[in-house]
Coordinates of C-alpha atoms in Angstrom, one line a residue:
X33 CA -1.4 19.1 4.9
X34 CA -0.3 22.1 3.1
X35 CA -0.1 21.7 -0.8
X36 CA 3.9 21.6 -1.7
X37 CA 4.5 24.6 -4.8
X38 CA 5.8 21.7 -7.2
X39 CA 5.2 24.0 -10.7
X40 CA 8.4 25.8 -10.4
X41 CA 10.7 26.4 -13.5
X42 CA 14.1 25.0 -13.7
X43 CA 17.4 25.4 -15.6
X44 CA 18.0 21.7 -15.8
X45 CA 22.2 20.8 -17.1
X46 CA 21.8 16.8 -18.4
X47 CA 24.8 14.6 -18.8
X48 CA 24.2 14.4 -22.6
X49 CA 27.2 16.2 -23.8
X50 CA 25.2 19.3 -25.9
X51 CA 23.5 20.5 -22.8
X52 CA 25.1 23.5 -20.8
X53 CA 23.6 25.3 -18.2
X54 CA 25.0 27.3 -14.7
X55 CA 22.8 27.1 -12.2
X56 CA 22.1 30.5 -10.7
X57 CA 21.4 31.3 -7.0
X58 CA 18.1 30.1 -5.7
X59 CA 17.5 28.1 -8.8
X60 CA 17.5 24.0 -8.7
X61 CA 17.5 21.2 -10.8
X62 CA 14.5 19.1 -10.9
X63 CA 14.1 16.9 -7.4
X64 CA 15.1 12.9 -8.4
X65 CA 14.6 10.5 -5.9
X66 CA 18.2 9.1 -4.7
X67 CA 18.2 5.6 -5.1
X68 CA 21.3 3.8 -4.3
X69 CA 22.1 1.6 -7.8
X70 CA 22.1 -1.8 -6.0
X71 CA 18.7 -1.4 -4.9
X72 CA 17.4 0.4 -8.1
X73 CA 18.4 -2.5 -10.7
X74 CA 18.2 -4.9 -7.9
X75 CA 14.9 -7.4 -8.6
X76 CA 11.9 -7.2 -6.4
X77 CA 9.2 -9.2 -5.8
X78 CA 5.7 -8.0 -4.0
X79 CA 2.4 -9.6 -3.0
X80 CA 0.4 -6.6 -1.7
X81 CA -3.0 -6.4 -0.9
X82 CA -5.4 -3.0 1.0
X83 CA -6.0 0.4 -0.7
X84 CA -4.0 2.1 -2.8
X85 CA -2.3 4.3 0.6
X86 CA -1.0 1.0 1.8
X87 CA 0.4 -0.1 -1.5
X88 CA 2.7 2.9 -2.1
X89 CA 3.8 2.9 1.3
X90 CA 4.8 -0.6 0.8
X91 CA 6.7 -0.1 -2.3
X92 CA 8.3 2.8 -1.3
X93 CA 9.6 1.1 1.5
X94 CA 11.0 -1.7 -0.3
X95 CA 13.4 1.2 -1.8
X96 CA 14.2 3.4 0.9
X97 CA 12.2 6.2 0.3
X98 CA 8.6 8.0 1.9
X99 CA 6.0 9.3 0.5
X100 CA 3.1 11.6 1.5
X101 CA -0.2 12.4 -0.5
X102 CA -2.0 15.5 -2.0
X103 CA -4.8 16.8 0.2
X104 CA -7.4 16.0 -2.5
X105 CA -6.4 12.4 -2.7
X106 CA -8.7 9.7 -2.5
X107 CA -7.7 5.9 -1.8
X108 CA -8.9 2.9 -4.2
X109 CA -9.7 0.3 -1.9
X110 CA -9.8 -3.7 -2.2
X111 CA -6.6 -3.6 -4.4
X112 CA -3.6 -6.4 -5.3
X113 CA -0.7 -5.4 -6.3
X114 CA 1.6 -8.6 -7.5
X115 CA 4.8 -8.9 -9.4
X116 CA 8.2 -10.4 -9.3
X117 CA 11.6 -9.8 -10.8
X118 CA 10.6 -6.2 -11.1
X119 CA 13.4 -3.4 -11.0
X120 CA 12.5 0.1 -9.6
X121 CA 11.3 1.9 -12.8
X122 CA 8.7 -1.4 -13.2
X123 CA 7.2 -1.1 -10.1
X124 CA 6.7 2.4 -10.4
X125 CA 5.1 2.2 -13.6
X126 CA 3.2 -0.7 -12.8
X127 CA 2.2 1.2 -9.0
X128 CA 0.7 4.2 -11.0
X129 CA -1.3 2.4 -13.3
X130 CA -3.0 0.3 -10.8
X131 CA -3.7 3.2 -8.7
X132 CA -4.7 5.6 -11.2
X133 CA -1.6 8.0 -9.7
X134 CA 1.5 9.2 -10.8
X135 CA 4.7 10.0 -8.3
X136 CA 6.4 13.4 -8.0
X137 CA 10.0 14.0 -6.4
X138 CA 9.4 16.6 -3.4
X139 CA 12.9 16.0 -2.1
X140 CA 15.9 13.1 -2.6
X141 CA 13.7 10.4 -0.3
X142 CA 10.0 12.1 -0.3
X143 CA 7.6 11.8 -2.8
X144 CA 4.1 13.0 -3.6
X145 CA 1.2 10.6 -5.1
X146 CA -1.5 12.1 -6.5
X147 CA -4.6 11.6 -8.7
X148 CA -3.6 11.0 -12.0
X149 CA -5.6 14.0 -13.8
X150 CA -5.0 16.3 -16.6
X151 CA -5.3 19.1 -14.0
X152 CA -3.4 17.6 -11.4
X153 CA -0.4 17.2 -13.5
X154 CA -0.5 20.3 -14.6
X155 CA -0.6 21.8 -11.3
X156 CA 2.5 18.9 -9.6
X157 CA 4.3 18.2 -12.1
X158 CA 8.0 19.9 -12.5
X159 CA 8.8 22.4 -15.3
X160 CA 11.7 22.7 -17.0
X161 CA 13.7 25.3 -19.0
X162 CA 16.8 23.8 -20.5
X163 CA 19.4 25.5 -22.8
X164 CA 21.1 23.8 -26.2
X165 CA 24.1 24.8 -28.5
X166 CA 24.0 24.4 -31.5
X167 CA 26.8 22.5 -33.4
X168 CA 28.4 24.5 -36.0
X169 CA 27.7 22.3 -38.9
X170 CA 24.1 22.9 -38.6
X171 CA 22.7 26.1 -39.9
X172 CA 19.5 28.2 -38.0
X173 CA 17.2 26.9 -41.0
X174 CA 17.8 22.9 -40.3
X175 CA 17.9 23.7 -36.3
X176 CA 14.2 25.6 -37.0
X177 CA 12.8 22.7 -38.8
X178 CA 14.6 20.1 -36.2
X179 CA 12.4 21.9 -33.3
X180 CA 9.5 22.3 -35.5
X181 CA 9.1 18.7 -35.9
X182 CA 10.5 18.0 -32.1
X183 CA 7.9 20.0 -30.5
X184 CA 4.8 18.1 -32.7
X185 CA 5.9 14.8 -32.0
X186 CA 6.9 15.6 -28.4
X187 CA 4.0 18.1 -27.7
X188 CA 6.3 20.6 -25.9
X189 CA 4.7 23.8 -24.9
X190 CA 7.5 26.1 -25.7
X191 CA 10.6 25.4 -28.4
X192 CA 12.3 28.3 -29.9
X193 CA 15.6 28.6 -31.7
X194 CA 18.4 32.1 -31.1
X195 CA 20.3 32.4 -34.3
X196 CA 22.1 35.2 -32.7
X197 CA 23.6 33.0 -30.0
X198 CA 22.9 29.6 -31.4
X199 CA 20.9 28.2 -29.0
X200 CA 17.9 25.8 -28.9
X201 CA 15.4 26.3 -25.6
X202 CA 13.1 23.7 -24.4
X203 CA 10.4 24.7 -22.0
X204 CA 7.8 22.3 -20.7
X205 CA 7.0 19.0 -18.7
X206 CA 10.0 17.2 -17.3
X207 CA 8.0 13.9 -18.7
X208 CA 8.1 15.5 -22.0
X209 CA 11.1 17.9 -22.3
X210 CA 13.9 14.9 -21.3
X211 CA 12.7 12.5 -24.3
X212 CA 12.3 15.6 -26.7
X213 CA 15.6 16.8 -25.8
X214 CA 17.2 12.5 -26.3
X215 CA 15.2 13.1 -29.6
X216 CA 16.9 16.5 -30.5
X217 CA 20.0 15.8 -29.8
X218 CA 19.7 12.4 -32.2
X219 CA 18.4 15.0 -34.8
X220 CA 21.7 16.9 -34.4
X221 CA 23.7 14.3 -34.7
X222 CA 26.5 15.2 -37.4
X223 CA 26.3 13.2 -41.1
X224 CA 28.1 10.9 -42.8
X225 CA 30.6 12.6 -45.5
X226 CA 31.0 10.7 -49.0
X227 CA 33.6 11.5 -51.9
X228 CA 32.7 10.5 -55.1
X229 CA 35.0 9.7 -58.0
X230 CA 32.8 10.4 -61.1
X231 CA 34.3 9.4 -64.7
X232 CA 32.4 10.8 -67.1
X233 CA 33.3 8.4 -70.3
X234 CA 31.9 9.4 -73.8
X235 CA 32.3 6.2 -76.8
X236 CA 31.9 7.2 -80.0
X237 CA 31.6 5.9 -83.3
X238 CA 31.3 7.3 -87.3
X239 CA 31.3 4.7 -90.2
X240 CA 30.7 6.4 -93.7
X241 CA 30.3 4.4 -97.0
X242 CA 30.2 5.7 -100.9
X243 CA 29.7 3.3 -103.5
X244 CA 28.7 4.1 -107.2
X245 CA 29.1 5.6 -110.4
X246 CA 28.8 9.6 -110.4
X247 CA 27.9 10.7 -113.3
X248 CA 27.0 14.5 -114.1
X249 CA 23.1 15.6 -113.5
X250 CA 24.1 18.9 -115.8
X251 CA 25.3 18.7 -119.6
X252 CA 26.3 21.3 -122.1
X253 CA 25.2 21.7 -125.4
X254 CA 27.9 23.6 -127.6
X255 CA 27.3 24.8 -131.0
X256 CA 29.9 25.1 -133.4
X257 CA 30.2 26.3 -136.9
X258 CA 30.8 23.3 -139.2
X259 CA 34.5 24.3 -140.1
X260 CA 35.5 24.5 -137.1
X261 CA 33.5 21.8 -135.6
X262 CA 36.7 19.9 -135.0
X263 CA 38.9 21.6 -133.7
X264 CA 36.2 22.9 -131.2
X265 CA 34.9 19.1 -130.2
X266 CA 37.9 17.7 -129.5
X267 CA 37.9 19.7 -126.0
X268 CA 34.5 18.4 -125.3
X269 CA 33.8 14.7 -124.8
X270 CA 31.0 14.2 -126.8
X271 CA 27.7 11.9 -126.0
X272 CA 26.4 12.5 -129.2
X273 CA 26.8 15.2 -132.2
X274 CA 24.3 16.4 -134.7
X275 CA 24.9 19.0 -137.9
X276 CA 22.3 21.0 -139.7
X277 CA 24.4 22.3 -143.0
X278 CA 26.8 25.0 -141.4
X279 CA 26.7 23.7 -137.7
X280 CA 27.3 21.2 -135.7
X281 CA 25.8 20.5 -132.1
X282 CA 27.5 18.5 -129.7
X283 CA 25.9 17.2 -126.2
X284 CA 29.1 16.7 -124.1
X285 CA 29.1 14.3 -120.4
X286 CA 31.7 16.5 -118.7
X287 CA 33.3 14.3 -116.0
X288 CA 32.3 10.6 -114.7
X289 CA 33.6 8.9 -111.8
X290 CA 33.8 5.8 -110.2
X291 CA 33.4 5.6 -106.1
X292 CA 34.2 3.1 -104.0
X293 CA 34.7 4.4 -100.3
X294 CA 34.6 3.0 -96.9
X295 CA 35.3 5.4 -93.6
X296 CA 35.0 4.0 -89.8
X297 CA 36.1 6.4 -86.8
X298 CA 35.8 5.5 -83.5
X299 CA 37.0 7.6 -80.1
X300 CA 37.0 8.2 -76.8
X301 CA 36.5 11.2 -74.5
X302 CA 36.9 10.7 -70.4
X303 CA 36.7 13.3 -68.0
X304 CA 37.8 12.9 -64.5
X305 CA 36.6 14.6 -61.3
X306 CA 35.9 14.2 -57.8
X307 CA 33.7 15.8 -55.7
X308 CA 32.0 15.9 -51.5
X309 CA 29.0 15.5 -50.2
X310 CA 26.9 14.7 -47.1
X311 CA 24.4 12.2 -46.5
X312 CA 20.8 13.2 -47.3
X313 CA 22.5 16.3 -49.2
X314 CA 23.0 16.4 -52.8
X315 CA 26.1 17.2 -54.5
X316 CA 26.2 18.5 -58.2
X317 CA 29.0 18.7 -60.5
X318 CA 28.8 20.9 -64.2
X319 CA 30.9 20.2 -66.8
X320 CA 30.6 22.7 -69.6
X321 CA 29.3 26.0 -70.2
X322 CA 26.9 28.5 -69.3
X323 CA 25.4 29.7 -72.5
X324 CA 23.5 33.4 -72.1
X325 CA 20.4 33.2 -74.0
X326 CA 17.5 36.1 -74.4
X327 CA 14.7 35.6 -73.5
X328 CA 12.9 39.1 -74.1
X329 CA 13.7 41.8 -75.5
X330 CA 12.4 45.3 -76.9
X331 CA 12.5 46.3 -80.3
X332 CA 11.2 49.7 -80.3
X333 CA 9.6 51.0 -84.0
X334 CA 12.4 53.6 -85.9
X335 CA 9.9 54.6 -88.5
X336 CA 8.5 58.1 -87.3
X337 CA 12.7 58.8 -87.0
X338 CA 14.4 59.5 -83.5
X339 CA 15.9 58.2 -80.9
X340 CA 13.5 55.2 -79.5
X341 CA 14.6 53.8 -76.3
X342 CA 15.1 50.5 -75.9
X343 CA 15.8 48.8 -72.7
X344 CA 18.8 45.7 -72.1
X345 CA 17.3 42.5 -72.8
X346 CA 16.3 39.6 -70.5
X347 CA 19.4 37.3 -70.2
X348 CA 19.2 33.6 -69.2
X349 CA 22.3 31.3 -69.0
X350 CA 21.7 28.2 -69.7
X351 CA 24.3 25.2 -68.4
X352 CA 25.7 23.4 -71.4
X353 CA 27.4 20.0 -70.7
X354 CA 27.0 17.7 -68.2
X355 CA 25.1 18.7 -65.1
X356 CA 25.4 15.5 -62.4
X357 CA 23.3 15.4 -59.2
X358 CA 24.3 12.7 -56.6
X359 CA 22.5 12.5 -53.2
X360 CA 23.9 9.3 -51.3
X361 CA 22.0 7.8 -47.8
X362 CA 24.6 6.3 -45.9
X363 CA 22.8 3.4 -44.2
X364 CA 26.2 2.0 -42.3
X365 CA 29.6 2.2 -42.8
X366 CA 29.4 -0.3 -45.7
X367 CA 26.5 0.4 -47.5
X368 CA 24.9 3.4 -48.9
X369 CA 22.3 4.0 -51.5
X370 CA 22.8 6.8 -54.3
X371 CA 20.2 9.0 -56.3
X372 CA 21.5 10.0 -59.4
X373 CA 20.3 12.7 -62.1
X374 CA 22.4 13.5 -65.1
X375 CA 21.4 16.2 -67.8
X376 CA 23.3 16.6 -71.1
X377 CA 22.5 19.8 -73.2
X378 CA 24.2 20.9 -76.2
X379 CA 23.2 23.7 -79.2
X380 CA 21.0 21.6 -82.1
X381 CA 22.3 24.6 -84.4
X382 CA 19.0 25.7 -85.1
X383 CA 17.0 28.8 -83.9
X384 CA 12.9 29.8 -83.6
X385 CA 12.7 33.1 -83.4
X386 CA 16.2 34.2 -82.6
X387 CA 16.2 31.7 -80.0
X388 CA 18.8 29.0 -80.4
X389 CA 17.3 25.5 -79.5
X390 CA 18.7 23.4 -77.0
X391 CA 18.9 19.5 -77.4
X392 CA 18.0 17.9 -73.9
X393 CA 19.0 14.4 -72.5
X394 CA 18.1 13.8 -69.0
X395 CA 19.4 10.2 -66.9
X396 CA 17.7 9.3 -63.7
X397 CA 18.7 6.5 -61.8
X398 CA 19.4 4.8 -58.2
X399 CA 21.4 2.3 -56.9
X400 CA 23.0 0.7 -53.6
X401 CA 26.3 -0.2 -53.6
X402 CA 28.8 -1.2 -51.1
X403 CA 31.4 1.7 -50.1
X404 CA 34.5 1.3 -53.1
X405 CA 32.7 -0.2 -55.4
X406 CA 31.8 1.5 -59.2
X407 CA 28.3 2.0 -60.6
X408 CA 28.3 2.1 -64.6
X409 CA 25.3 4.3 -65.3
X410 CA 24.4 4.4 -68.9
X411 CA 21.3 6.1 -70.8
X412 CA 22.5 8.8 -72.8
X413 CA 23.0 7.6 -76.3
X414 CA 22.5 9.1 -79.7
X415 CA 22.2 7.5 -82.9
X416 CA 21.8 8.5 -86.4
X417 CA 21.9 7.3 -89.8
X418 CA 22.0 9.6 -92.9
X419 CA 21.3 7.9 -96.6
X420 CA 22.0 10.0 -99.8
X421 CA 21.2 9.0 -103.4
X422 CA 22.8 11.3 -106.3
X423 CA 22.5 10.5 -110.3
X424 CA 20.6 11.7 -113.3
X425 CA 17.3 11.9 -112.9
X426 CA 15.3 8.8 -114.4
X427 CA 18.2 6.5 -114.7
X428 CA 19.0 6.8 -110.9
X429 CA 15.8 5.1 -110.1
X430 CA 15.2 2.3 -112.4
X431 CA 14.7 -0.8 -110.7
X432 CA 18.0 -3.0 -110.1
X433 CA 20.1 -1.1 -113.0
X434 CA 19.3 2.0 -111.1
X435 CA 22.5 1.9 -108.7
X436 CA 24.7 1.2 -111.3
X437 CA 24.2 5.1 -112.4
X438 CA 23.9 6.7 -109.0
X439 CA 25.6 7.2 -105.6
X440 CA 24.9 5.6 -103.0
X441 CA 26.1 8.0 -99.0
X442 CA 25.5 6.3 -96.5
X443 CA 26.6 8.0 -92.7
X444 CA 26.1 6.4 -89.0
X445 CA 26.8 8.5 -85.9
X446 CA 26.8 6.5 -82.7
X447 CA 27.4 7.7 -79.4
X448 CA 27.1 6.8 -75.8
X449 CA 27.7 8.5 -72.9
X450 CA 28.5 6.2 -69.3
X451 CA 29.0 7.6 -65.8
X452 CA 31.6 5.6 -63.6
X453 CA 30.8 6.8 -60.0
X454 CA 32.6 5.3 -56.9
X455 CA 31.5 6.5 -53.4
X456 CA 34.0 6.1 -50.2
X457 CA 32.5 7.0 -46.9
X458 CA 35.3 9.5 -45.4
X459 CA 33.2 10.7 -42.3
X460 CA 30.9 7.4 -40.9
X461 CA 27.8 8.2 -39.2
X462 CA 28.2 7.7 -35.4
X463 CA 25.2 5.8 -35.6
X464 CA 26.4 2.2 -37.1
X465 CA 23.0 1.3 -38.5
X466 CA 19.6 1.0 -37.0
X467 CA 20.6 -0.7 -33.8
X468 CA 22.9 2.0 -32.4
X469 CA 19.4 4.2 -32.8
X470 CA 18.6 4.9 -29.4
X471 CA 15.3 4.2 -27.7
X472 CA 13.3 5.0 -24.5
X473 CA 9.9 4.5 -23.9
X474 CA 7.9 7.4 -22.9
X475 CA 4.6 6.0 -21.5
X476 CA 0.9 6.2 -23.1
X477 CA -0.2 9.4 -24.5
X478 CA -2.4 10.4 -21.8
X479 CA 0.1 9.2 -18.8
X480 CA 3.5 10.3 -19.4
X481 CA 6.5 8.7 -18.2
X482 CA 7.3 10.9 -14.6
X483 CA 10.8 11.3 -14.4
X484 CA 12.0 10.1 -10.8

């Protein structure tokens, strides 16, 4: 018998709703073996026994079709083939195995057996060339690193991507191609869309206290002539006075006062926003500024005289503010997790070099939350207490009578900044959680699954 010309390339069209294809002249689908559906999922039970020639023909006869073997074949004699409640797919995985053979479609109710070899299935078994759109959602990047990963895990020979007419093109095995191409179109499945209603809520508080007795840390010494010494000293208010014949010397306090202050200020800052995002993808919102700040310049040297070129310096633009990340995973409709990075920079007031310095506070956090309900993310929080002692030297510090003849400043700064996110799914997933995940079974690595 005459070896049928099985390896033939074919623009296969499944029903999987992203597949297209027109089937030209003289170009076929794949052969499958017509199977009416009662006798397909209806249950069989055999009890064979003889070579391996005896059991196929037996099997295949229990379904309605025939098949003939390759010229090179070789029965396996002193075989028993035995199973029950088996539906078609079964048997013929169970047939192959125990034969060492695999089945290939040569028309709807013919089919080939042969030895189950590397180089036998590369010689029988059916190609296929099958043609993808791409949704418009996903760009040419994801659809690139889609097929990369596709083709390593599926082992396809050929899997290329046409950003020019958005296209993905599968080339290969048909017991490889159909499970990449279930796989791949998973893959493409469109995300889940979340919109987030962030409050950013900054709390605040300044208490400030003075207590004490100010008195002057500077005195003036006046000197007066003796007859005049009166009327001069009256406009001083004298600590002590001494006179030396014609003058008189007076040491005067200036001003004293008595403090007693207390100052408490509290407040509160929200800022309200809303932003969109995808599932896996992260969305960032910036509230604030963007600062320009040089980071190198030219200063050329004006001492020889002349015109000295100096180039435009190296600008950088810093974000002032808040700068919020949120990447959510959607795991159902009800539940997702969130990844969240906050960053809060403002100006210190200070400078190194010309270079103004930037104060940094970054928050990183996750949570999982039902969809509605709010996450209070705190972590950014300053603090800062300032003390300030001011008298006459010596007197100021003596121990216990020593605050009867100073000030006393004291200043606290507090400050805390919270994040009030809420996440509502808009968009769900068509996948509802890990059971809607589909699954197929694609045989062992070195016997794929033949598609019949």
């Amino acid at each position: 018998m005459a070896r049928p010309a099985l390896a033939a390339i074919c623009v296969y069209a499944l029903a999987l709703g992203l597949v297209q294809a027109e089937t030209e002249p003289g170009m076929l689908p794949p052969v499958r073996l017509q199977i009416p559906e009662e006798m397909r999922d209806k249950p069989h039970d055999f009890l064979l026994a003889g070579d391996s020639r005896q059991l196929w023909e037996e099997v295949a006869k229990s379904y309605g079709f025939t098949v003939v073997f390759d010229g090179d074949y070789q029965a396996l004699s002193n075989l028993r083939f035995q199973m029950r409640g088996v539906k078609f797919t079964e048997a013929m995985s169970a047939l192959e195995a125990a034969t060492a053979s695999f089945l290939v479609p040569v028309s709807e109710k013919i089919g080939l057996v042969a030895r189950e070899t590397p180089q036998k299935r590369q010689e029988l078994e059916q190609q296929m060339v099958v043609s993808v759109p791409l949704p418009e959602p996903v760009t040419t990047q994801e659809a690139q690193e889609l097929a990369r990963g596709v083709q390593q895990l599926m082992e396809v020979q050929k899997f290329s991507i046409d950003s020019v007419q958005r296209m993905a093109i599968l080339r290969g095995p048909a017991s490889k191609v159909i499970p990449a191409l279930v796989l791949f179109r998973q893959l493409l499945q469109p995300k889940a869309d979340v919109v987030f209603d962030v409050d950013f809520v900054e709390v605040s508080e300044n208490e400030s206290r003075q207590i004490g007795l100010q008195l002057p840390t500077s005195t003036a010494i006046q000197w007066l002539l003796k007859g005049t010494a009166g009327d001069k000293a009256s406009s001083v208010v004298s600590l002590a006075g001494f006179s030396m014949r014609n003058t008189y010397l007076t040491l005067g306090i200036g001003s004293a006062e008595m403090i007693a202050q207390f100052t408490q200020r509290s407040g509160r800052a929200v800022q309200r926003s809303q932003l969109r995002g995808t599932s896996g993808a992260a969305a960032t919102l910036h509230v604030g500024d963007k600062y320009p700040i040089i980071t190198n310049g030219y200063y050329g040297d004006t001492s020889g005289g002349g015109t000295v070129y100096t180039p435009p310096p190296t600008v950088n633009f810093e974000d002032l503010g808040l700068v919020l990340k949120l990447t959510p995973l959607v795991h159902d409709s009800h539940e997702l997790s969130l990844a969240v990075e906050a960053e809060f920079k403002v100006l210190t007031g200070e400078a190194l070099n010309g270079i103004p310095v930037i104060s940094n506070r970054k928050f990183t956090s996750a949570c999982r939350l039902r969809e509605g309900e709010w996450a209070v993310l705190g972590g950014l929080v300053r603090r800062s207490e300032t003390r300030a002692l001011n008298g006459p030297a010596g007197l100021s510090t003596l121990p216990l009578v020593g605050r009867l003849f100073r000030r006393n400043d004291v200043t606290k700064d507090e400050g805390q900044v919270l994040l009030l996110v809420r996440p509502r799914v808009v968009t769900p997933a068509p996948a509802d959680g890990l059971a809607a995940v589909g699954r197929f079974w694609t045989g062992s690595e070195g016997r794929p699954k033949a598609a019949y």
